mmCIF file of C-alpha atoms in Angstrom:
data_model
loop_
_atom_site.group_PDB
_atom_site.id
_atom_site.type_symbol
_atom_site.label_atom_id
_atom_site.label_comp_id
_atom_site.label_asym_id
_atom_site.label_seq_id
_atom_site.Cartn_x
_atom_site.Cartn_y
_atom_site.Cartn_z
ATOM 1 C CA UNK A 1 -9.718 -30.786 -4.073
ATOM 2 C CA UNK A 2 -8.680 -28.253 -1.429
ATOM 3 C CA UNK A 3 -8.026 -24.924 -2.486
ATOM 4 C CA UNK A 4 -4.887 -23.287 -1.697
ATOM 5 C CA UNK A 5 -4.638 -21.598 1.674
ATOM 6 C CA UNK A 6 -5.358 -17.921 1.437
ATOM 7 C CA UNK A 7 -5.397 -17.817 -2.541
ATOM 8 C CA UNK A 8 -9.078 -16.162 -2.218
ATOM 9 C CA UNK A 9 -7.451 -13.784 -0.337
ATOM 10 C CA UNK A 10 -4.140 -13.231 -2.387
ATOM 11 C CA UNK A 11 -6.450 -12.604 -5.098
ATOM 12 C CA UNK A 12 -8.563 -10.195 -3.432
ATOM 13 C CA UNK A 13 -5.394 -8.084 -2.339
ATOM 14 C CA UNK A 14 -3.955 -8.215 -5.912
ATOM 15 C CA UNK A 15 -7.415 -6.896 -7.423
ATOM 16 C CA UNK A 16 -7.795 -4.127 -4.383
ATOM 17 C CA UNK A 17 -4.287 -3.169 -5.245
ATOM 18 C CA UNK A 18 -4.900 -2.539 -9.265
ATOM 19 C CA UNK A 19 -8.025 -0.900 -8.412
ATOM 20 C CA UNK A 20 -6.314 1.358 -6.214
ATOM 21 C CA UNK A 21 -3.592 2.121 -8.574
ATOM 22 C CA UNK A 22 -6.269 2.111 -11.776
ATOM 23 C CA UNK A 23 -7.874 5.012 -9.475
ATOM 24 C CA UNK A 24 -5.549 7.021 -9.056
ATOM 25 C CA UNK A 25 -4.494 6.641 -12.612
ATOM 26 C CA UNK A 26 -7.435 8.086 -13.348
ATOM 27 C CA UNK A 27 -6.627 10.588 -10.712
ATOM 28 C CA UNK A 28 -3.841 11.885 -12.183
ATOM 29 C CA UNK A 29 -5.328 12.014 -16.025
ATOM 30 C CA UNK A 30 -8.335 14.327 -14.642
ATOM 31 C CA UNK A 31 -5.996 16.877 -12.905
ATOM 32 C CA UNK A 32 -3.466 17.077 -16.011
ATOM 33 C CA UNK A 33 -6.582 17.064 -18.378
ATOM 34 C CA UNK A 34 -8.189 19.981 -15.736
ATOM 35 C CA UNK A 35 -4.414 22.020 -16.147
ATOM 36 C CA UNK A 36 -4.716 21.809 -20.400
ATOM 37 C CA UNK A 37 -8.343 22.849 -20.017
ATOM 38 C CA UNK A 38 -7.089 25.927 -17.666
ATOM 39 C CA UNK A 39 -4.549 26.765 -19.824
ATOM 40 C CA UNK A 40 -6.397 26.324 -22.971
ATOM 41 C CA UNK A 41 -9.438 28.459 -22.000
ATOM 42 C CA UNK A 42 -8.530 30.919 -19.399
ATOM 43 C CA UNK A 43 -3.947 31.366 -19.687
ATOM 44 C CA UNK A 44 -3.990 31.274 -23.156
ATOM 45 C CA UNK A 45 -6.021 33.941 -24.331
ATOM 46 C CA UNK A 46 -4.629 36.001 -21.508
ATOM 47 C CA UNK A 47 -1.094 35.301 -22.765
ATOM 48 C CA UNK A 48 -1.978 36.008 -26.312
ATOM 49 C CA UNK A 49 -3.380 39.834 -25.131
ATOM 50 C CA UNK A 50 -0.678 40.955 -23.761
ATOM 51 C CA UNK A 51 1.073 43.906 -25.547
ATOM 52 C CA UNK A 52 4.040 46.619 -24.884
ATOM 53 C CA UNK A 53 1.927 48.686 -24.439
ATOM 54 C CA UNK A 54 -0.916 47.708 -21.867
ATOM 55 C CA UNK A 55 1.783 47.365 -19.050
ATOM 56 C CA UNK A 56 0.310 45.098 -16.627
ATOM 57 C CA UNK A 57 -2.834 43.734 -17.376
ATOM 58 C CA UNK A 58 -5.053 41.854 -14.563
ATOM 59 C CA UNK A 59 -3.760 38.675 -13.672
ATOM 60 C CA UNK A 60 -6.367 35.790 -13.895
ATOM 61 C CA UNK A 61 -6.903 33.368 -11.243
ATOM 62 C CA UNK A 62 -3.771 30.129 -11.275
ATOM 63 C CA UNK A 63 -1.063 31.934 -12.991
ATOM 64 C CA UNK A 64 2.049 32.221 -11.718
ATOM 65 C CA UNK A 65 4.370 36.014 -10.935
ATOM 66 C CA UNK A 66 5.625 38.231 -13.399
ATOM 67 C CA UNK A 67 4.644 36.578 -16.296
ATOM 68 C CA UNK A 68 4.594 39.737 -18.086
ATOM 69 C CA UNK A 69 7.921 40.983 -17.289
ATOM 70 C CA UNK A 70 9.483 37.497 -18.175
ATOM 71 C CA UNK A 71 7.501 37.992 -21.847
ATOM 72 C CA UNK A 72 8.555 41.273 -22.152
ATOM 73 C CA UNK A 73 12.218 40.234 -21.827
ATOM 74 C CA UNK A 74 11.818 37.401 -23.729
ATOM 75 C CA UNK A 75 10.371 39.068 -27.052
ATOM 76 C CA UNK A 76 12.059 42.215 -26.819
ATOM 77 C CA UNK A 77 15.488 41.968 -25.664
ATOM 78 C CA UNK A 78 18.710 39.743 -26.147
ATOM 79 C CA UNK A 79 20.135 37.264 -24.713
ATOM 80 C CA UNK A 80 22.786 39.421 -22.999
ATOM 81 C CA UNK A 81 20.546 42.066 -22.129
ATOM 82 C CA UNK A 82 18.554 40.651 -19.627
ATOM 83 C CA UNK A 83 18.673 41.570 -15.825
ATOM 84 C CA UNK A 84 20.528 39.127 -13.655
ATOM 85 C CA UNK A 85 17.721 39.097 -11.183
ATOM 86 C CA UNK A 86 15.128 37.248 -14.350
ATOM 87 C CA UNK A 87 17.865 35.755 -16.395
ATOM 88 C CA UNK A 88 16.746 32.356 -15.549
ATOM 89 C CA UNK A 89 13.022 32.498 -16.438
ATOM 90 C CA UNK A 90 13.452 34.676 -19.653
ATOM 91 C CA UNK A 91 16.671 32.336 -20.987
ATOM 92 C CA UNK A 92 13.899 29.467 -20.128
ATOM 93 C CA UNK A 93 11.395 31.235 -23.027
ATOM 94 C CA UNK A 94 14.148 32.262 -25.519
ATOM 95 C CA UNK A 95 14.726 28.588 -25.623
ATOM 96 C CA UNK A 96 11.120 27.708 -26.823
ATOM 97 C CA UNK A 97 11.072 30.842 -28.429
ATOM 98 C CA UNK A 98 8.823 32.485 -26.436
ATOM 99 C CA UNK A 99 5.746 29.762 -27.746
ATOM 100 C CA UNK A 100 3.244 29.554 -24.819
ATOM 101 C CA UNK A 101 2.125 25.925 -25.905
ATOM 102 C CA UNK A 102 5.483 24.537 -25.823
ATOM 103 C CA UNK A 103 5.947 26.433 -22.625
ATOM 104 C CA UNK A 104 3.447 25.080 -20.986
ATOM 105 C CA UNK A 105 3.940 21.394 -22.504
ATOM 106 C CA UNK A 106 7.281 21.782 -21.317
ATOM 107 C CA UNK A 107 6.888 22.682 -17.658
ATOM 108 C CA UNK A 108 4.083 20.243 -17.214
ATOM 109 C CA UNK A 109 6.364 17.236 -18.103
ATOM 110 C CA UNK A 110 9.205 18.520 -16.863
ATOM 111 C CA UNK A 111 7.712 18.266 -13.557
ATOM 112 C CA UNK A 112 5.597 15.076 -14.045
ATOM 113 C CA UNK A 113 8.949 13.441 -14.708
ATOM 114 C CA UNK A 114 10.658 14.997 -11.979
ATOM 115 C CA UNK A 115 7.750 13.964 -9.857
ATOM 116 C CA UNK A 116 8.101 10.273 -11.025
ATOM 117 C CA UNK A 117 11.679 10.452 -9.934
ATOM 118 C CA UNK A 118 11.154 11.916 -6.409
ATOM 119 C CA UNK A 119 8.678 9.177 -5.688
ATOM 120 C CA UNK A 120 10.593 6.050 -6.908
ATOM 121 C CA UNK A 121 13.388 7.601 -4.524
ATOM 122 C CA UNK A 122 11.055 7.837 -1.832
ATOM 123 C CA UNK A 123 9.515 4.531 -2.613
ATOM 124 C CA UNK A 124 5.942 5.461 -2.782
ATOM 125 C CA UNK A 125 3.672 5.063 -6.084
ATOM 126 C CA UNK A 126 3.823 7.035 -8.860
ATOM 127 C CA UNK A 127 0.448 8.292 -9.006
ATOM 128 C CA UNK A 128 -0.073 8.580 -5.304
ATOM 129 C CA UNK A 129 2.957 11.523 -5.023
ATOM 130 C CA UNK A 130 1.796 12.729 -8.523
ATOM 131 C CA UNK A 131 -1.859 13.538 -7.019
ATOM 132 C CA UNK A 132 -0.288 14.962 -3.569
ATOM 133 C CA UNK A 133 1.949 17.341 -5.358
ATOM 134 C CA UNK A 134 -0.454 17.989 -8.011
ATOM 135 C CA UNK A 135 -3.887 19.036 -5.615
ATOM 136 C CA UNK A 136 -1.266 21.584 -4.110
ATOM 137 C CA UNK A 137 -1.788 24.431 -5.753
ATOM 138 C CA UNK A 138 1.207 26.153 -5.217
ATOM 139 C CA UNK A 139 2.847 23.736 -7.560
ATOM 140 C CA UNK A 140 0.303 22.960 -9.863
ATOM 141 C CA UNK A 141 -0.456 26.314 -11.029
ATOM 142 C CA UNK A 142 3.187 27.666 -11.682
ATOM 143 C CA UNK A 143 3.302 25.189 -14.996
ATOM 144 C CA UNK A 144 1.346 27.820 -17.436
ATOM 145 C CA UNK A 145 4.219 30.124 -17.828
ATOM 146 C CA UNK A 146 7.983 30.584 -16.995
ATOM 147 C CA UNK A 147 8.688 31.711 -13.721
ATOM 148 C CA UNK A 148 11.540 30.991 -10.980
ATOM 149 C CA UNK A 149 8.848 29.668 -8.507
ATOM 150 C CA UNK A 150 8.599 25.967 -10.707
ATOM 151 C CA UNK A 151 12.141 25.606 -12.001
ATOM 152 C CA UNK A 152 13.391 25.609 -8.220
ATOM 153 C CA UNK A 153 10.677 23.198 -6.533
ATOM 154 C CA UNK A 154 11.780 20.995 -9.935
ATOM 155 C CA UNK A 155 15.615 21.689 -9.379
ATOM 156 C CA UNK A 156 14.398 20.188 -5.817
ATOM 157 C CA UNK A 157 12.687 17.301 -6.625
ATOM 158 C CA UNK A 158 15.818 16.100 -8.267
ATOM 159 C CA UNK A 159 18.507 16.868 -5.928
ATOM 160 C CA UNK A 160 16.076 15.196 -3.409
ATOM 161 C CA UNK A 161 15.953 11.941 -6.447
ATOM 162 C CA UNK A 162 19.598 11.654 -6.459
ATOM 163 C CA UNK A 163 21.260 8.344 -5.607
ATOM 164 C CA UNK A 164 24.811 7.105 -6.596
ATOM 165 C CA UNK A 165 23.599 4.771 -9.209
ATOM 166 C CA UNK A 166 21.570 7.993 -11.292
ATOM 167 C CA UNK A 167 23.869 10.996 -11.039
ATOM 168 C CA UNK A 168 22.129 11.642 -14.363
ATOM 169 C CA UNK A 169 19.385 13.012 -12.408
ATOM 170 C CA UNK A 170 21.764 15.105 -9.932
ATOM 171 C CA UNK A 171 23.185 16.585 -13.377
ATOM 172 C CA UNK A 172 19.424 17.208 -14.290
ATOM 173 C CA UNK A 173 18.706 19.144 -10.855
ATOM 174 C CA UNK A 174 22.043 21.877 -11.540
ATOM 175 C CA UNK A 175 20.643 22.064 -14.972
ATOM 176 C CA UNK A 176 17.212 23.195 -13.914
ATOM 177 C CA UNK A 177 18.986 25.177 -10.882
ATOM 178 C CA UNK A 178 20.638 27.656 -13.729
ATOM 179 C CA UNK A 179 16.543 28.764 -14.214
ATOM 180 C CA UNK A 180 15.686 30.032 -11.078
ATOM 181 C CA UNK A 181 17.399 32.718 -8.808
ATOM 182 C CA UNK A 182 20.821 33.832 -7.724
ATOM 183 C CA UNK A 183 19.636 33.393 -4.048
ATOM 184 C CA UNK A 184 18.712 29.653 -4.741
ATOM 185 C CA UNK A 185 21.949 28.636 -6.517
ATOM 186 C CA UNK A 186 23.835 29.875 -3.223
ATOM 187 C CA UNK A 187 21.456 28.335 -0.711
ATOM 188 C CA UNK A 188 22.038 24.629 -2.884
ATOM 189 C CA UNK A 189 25.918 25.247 -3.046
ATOM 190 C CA UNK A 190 26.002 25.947 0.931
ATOM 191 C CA UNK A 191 23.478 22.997 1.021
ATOM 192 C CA UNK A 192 25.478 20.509 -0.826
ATOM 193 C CA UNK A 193 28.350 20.907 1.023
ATOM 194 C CA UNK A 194 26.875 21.157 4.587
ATOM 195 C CA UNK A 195 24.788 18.196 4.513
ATOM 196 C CA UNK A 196 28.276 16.115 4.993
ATOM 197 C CA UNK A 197 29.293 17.874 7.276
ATOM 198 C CA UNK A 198 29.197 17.125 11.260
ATOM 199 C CA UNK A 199 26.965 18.579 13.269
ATOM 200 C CA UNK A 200 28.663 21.034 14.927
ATOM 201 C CA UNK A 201 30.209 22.671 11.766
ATOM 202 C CA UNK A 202 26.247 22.825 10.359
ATOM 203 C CA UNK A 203 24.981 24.756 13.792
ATOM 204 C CA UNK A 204 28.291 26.699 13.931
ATOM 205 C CA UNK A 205 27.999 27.694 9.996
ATOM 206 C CA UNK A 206 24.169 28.343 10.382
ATOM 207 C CA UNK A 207 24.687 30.677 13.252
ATOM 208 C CA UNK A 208 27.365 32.417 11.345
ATOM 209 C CA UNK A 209 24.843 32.720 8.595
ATOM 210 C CA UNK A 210 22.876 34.166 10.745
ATOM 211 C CA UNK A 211 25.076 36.710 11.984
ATOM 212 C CA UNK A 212 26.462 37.851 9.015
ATOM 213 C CA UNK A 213 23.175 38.762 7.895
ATOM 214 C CA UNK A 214 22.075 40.531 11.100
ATOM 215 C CA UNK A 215 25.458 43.054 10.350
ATOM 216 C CA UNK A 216 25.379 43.615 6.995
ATOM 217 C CA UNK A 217 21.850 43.259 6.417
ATOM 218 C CA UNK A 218 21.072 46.835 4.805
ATOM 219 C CA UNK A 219 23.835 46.385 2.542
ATOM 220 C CA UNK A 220 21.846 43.085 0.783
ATOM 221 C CA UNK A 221 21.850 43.929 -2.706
ATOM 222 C CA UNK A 222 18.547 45.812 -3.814
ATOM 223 C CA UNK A 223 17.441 46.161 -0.488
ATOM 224 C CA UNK A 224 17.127 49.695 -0.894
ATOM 225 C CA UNK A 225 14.612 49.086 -3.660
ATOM 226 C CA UNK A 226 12.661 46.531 -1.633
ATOM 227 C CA UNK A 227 12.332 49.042 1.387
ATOM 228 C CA UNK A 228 11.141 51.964 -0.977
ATOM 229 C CA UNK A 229 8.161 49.087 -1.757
ATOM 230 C CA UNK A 230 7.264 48.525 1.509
ATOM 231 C CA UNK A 231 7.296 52.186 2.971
ATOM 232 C CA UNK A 232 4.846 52.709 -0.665
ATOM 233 C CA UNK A 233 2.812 49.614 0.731
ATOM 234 C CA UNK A 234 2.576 50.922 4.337
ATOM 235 C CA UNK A 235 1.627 54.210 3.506
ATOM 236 C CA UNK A 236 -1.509 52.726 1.426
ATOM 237 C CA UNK A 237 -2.135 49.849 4.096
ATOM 238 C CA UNK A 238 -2.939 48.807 7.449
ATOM 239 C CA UNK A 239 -1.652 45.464 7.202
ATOM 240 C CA UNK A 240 1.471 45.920 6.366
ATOM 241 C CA UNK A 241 2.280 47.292 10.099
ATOM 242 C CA UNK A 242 4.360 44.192 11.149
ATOM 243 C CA UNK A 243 6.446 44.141 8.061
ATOM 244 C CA UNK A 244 7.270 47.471 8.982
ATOM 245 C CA UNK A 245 8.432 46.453 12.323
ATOM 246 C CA UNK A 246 10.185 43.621 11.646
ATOM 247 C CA UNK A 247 12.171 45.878 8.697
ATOM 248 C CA UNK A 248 12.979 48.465 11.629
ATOM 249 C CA UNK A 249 14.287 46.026 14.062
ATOM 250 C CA UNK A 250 16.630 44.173 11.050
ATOM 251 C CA UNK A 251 17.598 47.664 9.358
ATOM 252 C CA UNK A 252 18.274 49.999 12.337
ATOM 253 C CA UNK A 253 19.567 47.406 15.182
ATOM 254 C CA UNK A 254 20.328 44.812 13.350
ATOM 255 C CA UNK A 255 18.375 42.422 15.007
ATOM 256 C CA UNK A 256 17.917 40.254 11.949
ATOM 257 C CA UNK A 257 18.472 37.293 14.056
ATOM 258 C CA UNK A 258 14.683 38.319 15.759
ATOM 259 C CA UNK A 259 12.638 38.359 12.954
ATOM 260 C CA UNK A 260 13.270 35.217 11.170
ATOM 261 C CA UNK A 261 10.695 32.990 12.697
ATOM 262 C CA UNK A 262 8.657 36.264 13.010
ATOM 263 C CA UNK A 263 8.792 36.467 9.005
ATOM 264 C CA UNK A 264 8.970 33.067 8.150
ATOM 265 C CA UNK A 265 5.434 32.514 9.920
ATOM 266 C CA UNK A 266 4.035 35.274 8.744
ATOM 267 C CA UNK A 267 5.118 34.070 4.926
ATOM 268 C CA UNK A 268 3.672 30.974 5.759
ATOM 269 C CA UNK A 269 0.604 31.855 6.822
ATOM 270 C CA UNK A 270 -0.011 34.879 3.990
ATOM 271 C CA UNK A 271 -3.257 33.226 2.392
ATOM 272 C CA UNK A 272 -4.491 32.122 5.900
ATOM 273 C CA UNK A 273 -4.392 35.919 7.300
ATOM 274 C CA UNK A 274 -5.643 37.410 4.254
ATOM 275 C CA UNK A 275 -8.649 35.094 4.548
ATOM 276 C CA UNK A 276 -9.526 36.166 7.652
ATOM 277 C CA UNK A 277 -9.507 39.738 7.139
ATOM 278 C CA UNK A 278 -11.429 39.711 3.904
ATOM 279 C CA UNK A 279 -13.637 36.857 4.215
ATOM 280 C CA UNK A 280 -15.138 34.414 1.764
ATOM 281 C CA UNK A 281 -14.055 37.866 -0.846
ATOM 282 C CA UNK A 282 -10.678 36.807 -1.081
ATOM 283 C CA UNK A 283 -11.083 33.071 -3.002
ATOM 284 C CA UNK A 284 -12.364 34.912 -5.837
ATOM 285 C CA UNK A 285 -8.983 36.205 -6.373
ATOM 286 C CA UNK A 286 -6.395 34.206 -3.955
ATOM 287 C CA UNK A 287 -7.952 31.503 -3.518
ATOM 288 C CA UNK A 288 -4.434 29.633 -4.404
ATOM 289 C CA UNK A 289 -2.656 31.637 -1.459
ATOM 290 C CA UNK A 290 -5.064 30.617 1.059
ATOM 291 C CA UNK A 291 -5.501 26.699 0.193
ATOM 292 C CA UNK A 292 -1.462 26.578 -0.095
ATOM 293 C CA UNK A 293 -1.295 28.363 3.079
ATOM 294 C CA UNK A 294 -3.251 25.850 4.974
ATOM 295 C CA UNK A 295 -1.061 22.970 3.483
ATOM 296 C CA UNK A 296 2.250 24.806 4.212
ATOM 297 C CA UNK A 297 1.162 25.395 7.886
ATOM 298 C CA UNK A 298 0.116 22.136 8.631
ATOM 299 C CA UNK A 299 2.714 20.376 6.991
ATOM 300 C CA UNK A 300 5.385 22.764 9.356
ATOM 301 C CA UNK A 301 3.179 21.730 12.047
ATOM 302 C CA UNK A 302 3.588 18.078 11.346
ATOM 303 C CA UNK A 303 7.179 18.436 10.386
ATOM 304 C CA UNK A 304 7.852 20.379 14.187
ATOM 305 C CA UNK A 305 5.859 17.768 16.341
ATOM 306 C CA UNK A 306 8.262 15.007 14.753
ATOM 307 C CA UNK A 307 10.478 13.482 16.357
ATOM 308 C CA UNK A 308 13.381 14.507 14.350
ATOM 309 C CA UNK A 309 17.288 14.060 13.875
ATOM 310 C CA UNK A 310 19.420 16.789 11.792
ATOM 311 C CA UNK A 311 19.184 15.392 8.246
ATOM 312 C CA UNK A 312 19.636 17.128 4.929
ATOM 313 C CA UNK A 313 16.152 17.752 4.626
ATOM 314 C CA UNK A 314 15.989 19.914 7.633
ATOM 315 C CA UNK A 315 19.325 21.722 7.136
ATOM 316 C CA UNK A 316 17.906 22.888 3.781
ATOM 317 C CA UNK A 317 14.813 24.034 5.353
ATOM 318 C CA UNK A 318 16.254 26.237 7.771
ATOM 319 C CA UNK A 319 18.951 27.645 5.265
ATOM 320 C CA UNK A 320 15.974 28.658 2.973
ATOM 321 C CA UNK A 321 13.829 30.006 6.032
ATOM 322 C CA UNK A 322 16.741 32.180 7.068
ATOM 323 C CA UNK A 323 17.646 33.676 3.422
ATOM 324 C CA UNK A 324 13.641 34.212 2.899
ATOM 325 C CA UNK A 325 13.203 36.014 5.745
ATOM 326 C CA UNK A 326 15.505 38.408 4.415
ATOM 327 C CA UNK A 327 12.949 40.137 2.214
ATOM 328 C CA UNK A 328 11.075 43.010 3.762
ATOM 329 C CA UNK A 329 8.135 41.982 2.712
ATOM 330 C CA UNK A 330 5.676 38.509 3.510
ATOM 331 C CA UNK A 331 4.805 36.632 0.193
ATOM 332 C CA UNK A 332 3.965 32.992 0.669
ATOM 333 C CA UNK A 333 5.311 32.458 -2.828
ATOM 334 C CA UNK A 334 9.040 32.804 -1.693
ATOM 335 C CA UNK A 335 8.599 29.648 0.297
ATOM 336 C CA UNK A 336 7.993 27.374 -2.501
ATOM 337 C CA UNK A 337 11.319 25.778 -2.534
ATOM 338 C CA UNK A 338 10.425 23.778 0.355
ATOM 339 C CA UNK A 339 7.621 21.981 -0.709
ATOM 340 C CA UNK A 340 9.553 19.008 -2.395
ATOM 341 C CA UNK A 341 12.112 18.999 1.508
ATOM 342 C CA UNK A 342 8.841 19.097 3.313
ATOM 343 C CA UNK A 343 7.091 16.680 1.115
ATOM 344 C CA UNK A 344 10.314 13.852 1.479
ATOM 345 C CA UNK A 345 10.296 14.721 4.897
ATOM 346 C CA UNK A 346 6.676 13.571 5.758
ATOM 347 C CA UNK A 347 6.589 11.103 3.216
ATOM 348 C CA UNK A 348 9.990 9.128 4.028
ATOM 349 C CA UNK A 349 9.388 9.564 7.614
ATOM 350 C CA UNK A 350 10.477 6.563 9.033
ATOM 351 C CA UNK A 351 13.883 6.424 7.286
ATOM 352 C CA UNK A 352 15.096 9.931 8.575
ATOM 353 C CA UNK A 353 13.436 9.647 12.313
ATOM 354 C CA UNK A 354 14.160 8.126 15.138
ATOM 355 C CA UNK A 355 11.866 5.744 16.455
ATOM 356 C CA UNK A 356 10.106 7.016 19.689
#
């Protein structure tokens, strides 16, 4: 009897594909099993130590900002007297009660199943974005405690997941948006509505943005506060010498406009710079700045050399560059938010791209 044409073959493909997905399967259940065993042996017991009245312990390696201040908040004071500024983090441990295991259970499937989302919308498998997003450390290791930092690359992933037919998951996204910051609520309101919108009324609104900022910028509220940190921080280092100038310029000549790309590189490029100024010294302790530096940078890299076309994606990238570079300061962290744009972006390529 003859054998069907190309069933050896159809066969073959079917078992390279399981294998492939089996393996990455397994992928996945080594880096979640690697976060429990982090938390478990080195978060935990640092959680459990802290006290009123040891201020701010040392942070261990893989834990996200502020943790303190959010538990401080969360044990000590109610739920109307909590700074607007943290409201979303602290509100996010009142609700579990302030229990670092459910914490911690919570954020980790929280995001898994936003994860899950974002790659059915993108069409890609499961456990192929689950392992991309997960090896990136700047994602990964904000699931051990509350903190803005998670709750808007999550609120992300969903508005990103959206389709007509599971506005569920839109309803999800504004849900986890009320968690993060005041500054990321506005940027997804101006967001939502710009991204059907022509594109002369996006350039025309981004450039009034722009300019509104460069006028008013030392009236930002608490920028007065943020300048008294970085004239502290210059005065007790040398590398804080651009910040300085790029404050100057903003503050006294209003020259915002100047120092966005300035800023928004520097950001982006925090863990990089710090590497080569301290050496192989610096992984001991920011070793998660300077591995989510390199994937930030090369992913902008990738993103500019596209060939591109205006798309939601982008418009949300440069309305988040443009409000981050408002703070005084670079910290890598403050670009998190557009991991999940970046990640669509590269990953969904050929549907928001012109063919060259």
């Amino acid at each position: 009897m003859n054998k069907p044409k190309g069933g050896f073959l159809s066969i073959t493909g079917l078992r390279e594909v399981v294998s492939s997905e089996c393996l990455m399967k397994i992928a996945v259940h080594l880096i979640v099993i690697l976060l429990a065993y982090q938390y478990s042996f080195n978060i935990r017991p640092w959680l459990n130590s802290l006290t009123l009245n040891n201020g701010y312990p040392p942070y261990p390696n893989f834990i996200s900002a502020d943790p303190f201040v959010y538990w401080k908040y969360a044990t000590t004071y109610g739920w109307s007297e909590i700074p607007l500024n943290i409201f979303g983090p602290v509100y996010f441990a009142k609700i579990f009660f302030c229990n670092f295991d459910a914490i911690f259970i919570a954020n980790l499937a929280i995001l898994i199943l936003s994860i899950k989302c974002f790659a059915q919308r993108i069409s890609q498998s499961n456990y192929l974005v689950l392992i991309v997003l997960l090896i990136n450390p700047a994602i990964s290791s904000q699931v051990f405690f509350v903190n803005k930092e998670l709750y808007m690359i999550i609120s992300a992933l969903l508005f990103l997941s959206t389709t007509r037919t599971k506005s569920w998951i839109f309803a999800a996204a504004c849900l986890m948006a009320l968690f993060t910051k005041i500054e990321f609520l506005a940027v997804v309101g101006l967001w939502l509505v710009l991204r059907k919108q022509s594109y002369l009324v996006i350039v025309y609104s981004l450039f009034a943005l722009i300019g509104a900022i460069s006028i008013f910028y030392s009236f930002i509220p608490g920028m007065a506060d943020k300048e008294s940190v970085l004239t502290y921080a210059s005065k007790n280092s040398q590398s804080i010498g651009l910040s300085s100038l790029w404050q100057y310029l903003a503050t006294e000549y209003h020259l915002f406009f100047l120092v966005i790309v300035p800023r928004v590189l520097q950001a982006s490029s925090a863990g990089i710079v710090e590497l080569f100024r301290g050496g192989i010294s610096v992984l001991k302790n920011g070793w998660v700045t300077v591995i989510s530096s390199f994937i930030f940078t090369s992913m902008l890299a990738w993103i500019v050399t596209l060939k591109r076309k205006v798309t939601a994606e982008v418009i949300f990238l440069s309305l988040w560059f443009v409000v981050s570079a408002t703070l005084p300061f670079a910290i890598h962290r403050y670009l998190f938010p557009c991991y999940p744009f970046m990640y669509f972006i590269i990953l969904k390529r050929e549907q928001i791209y012109e063919k060259g």
